[in-house]
PDB file of C-alpha atoms in Angstrom:
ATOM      1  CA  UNK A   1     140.299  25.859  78.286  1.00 76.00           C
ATOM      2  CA  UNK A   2     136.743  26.685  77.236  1.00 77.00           C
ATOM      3  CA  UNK A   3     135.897  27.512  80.744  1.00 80.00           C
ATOM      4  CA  UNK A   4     138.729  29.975  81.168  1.00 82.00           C
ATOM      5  CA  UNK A   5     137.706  31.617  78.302  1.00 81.00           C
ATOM      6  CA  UNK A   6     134.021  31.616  79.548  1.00 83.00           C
ATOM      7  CA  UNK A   7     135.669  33.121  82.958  1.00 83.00           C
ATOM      8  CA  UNK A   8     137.948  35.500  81.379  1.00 87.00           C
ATOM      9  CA  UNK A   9     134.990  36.942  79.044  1.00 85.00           C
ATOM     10  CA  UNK A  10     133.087  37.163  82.318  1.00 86.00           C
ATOM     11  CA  UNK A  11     135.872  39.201  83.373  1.00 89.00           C
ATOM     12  CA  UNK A  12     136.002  41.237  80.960  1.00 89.00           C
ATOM     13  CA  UNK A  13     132.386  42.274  80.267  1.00 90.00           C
ATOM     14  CA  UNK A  14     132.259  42.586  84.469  1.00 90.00           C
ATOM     15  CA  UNK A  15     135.351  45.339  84.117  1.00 91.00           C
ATOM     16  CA  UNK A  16     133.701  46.740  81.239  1.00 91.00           C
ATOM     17  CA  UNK A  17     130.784  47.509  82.871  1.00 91.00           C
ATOM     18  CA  UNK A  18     132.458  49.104  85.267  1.00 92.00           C
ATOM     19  CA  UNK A  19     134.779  51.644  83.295  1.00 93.00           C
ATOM     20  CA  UNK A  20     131.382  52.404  81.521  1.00 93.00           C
ATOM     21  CA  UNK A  21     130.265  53.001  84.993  1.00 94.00           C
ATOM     22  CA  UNK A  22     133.304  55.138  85.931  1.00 95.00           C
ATOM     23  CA  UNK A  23     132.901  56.501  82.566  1.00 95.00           C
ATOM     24  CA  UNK A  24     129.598  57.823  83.451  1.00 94.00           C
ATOM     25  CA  UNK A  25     130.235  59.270  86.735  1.00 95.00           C
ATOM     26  CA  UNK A  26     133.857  61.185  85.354  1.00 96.00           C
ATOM     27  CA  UNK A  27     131.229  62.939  82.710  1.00 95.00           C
ATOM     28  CA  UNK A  28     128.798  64.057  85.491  1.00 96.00           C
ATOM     29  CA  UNK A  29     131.522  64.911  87.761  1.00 96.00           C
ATOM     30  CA  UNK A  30     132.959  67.180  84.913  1.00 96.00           C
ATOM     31  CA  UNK A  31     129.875  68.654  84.097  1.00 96.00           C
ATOM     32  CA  UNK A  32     129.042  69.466  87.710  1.00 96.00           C
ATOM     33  CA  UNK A  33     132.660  70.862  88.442  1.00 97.00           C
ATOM     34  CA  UNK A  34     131.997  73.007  84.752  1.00 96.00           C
ATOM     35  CA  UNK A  35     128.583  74.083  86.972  1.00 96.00           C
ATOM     36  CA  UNK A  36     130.112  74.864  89.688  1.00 97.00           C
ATOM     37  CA  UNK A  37     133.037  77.036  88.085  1.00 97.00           C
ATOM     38  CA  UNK A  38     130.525  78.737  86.426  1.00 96.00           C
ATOM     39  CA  UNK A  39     128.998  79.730  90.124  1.00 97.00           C
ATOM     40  CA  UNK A  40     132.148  80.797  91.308  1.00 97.00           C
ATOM     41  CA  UNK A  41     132.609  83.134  88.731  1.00 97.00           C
ATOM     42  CA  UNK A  42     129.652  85.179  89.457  1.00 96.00           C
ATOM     43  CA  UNK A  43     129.598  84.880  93.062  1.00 97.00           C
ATOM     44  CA  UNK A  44     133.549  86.284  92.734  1.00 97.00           C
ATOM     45  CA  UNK A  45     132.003  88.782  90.554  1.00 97.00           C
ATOM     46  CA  UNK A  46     129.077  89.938  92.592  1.00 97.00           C
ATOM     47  CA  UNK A  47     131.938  90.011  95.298  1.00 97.00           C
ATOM     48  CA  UNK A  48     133.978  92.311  93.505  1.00 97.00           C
ATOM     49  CA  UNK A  49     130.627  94.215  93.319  1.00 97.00           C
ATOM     50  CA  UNK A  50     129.967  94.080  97.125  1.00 97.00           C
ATOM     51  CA  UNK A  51     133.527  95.440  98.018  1.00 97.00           C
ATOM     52  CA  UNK A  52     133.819  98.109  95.481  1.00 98.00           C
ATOM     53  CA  UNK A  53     129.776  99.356  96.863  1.00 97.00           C
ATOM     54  CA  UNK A  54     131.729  98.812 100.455  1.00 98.00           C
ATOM     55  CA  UNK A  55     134.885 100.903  99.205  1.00 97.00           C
ATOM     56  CA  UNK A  56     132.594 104.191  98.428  1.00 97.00           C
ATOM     57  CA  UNK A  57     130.283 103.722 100.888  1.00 97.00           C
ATOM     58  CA  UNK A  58     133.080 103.461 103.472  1.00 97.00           C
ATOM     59  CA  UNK A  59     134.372 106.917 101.597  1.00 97.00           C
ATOM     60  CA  UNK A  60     131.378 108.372 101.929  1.00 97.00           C
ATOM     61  CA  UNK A  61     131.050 107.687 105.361  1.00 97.00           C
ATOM     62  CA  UNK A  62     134.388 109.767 105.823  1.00 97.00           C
ATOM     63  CA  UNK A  63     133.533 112.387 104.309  1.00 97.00           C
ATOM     64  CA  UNK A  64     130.459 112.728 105.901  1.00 97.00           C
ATOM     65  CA  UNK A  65     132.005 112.506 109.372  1.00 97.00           C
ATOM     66  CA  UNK A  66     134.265 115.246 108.486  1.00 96.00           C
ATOM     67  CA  UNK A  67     131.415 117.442 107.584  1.00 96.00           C
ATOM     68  CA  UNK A  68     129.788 116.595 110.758  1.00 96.00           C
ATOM     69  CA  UNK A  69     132.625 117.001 112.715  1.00 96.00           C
ATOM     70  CA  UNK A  70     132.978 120.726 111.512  1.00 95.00           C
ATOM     71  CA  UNK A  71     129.092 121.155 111.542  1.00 96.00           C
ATOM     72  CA  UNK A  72     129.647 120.176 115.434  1.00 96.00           C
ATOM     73  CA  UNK A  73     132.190 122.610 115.950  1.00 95.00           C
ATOM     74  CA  UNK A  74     130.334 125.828 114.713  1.00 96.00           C
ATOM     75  CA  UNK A  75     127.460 124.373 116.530  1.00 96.00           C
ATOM     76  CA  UNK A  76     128.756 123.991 119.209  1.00 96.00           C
ATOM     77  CA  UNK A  77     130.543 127.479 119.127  1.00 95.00           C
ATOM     78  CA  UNK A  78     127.272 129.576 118.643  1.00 95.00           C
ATOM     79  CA  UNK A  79     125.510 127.616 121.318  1.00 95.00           C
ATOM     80  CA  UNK A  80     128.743 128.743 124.016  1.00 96.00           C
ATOM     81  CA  UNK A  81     128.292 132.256 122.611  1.00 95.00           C
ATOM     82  CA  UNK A  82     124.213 132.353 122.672  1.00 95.00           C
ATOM     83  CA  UNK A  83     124.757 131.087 126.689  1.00 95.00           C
ATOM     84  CA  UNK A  84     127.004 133.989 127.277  1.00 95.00           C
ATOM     85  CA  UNK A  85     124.742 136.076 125.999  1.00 94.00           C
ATOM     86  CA  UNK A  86     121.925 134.531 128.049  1.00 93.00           C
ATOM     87  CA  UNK A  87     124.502 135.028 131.101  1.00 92.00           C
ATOM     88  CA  UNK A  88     125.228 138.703 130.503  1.00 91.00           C
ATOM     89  CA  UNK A  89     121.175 139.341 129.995  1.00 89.00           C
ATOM     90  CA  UNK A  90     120.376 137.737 133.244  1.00 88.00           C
ATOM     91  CA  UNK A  91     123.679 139.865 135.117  1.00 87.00           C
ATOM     92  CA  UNK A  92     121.586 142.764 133.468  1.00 84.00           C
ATOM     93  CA  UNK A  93     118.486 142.340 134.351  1.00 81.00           C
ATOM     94  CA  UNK A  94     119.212 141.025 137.776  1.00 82.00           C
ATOM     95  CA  UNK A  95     121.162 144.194 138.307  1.00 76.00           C
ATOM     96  CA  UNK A  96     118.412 146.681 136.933  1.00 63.00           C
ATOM     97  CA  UNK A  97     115.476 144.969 137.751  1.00 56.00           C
ATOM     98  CA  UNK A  98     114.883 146.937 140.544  1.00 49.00           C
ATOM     99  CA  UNK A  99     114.661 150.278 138.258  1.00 52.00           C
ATOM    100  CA  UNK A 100     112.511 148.819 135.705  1.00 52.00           C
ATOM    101  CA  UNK A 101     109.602 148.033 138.364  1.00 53.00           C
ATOM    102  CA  UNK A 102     107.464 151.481 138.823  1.00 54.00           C
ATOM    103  CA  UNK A 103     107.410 152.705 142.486  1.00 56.00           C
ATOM    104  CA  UNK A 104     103.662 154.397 142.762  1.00 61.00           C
ATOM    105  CA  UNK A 105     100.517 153.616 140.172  1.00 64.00           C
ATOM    106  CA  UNK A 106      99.808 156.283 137.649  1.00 67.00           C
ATOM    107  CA  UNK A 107      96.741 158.561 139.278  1.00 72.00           C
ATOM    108  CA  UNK A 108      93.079 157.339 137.815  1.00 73.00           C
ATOM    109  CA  UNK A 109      92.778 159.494 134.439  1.00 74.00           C
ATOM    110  CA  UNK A 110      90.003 162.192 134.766  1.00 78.00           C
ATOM    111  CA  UNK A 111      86.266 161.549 134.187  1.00 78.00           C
ATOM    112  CA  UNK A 112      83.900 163.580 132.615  1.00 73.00           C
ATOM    113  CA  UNK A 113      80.506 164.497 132.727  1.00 75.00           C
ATOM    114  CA  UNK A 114      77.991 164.516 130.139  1.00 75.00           C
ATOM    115  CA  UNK A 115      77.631 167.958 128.796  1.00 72.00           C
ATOM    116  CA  UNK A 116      74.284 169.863 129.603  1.00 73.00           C
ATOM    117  CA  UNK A 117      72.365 172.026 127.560  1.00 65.00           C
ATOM    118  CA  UNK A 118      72.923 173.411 124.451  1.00 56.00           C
TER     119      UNK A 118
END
């Protein structure tokens, strides 16, 4: 009987040691999980951060565009109007270049002499 006892207290001390063991790891388990919720929490809210920077930079990328898009257009609309112009010049002077060239030289302009006496 005595050395059923002895067994059974062996037991028991054994499986105590254990659920102190198991005891032990629950707490650091729950105070890593309490760590790592923590983390979470500001990595969601420096995600919320990141998509609300995303959100106006995306509008501002729009609106942008637009304004480029209508910069592009009236660009785009003087240079067509500064080549005709460059067309019609060219037609001109092609035309009239003939007329603008002189046909003869001027004559030499008249010397004159050193005055004599006085």
């Amino acid at each position: 009987c005595d050395e059923q006892m002895s067994k059974t207290e062996a037991k028991k001390t054994d499986l105590e040691s254990d659920i102190e063991k198991m005891s032990s790891k629950i707490d650091q388990a729950t105070a890593r999980s309490a760590e790592l919720k923590e983390e979470i929490q500001g990595l969601e809210a420096e995600l919320a951060a990141l998509t609300r920077e995303q959100v106006e930079m995306d509008k501002l990328r729009s609106e942008t565009h637009a304004e480029f898009k209508v910069a592009k257009a009236e660009l785009e609309h003087g240079l067509e109007g500064v080549r005709k112009a460059l067309s019609v010049l060219r037609d001109y002077y092609a035309n009239e270049g003939a007329a603008l060239l002189q046909d003869g030289q001027p004559a030499p302009p008249q010397k004159f002499s050193k005055a004599s006496g006085a």
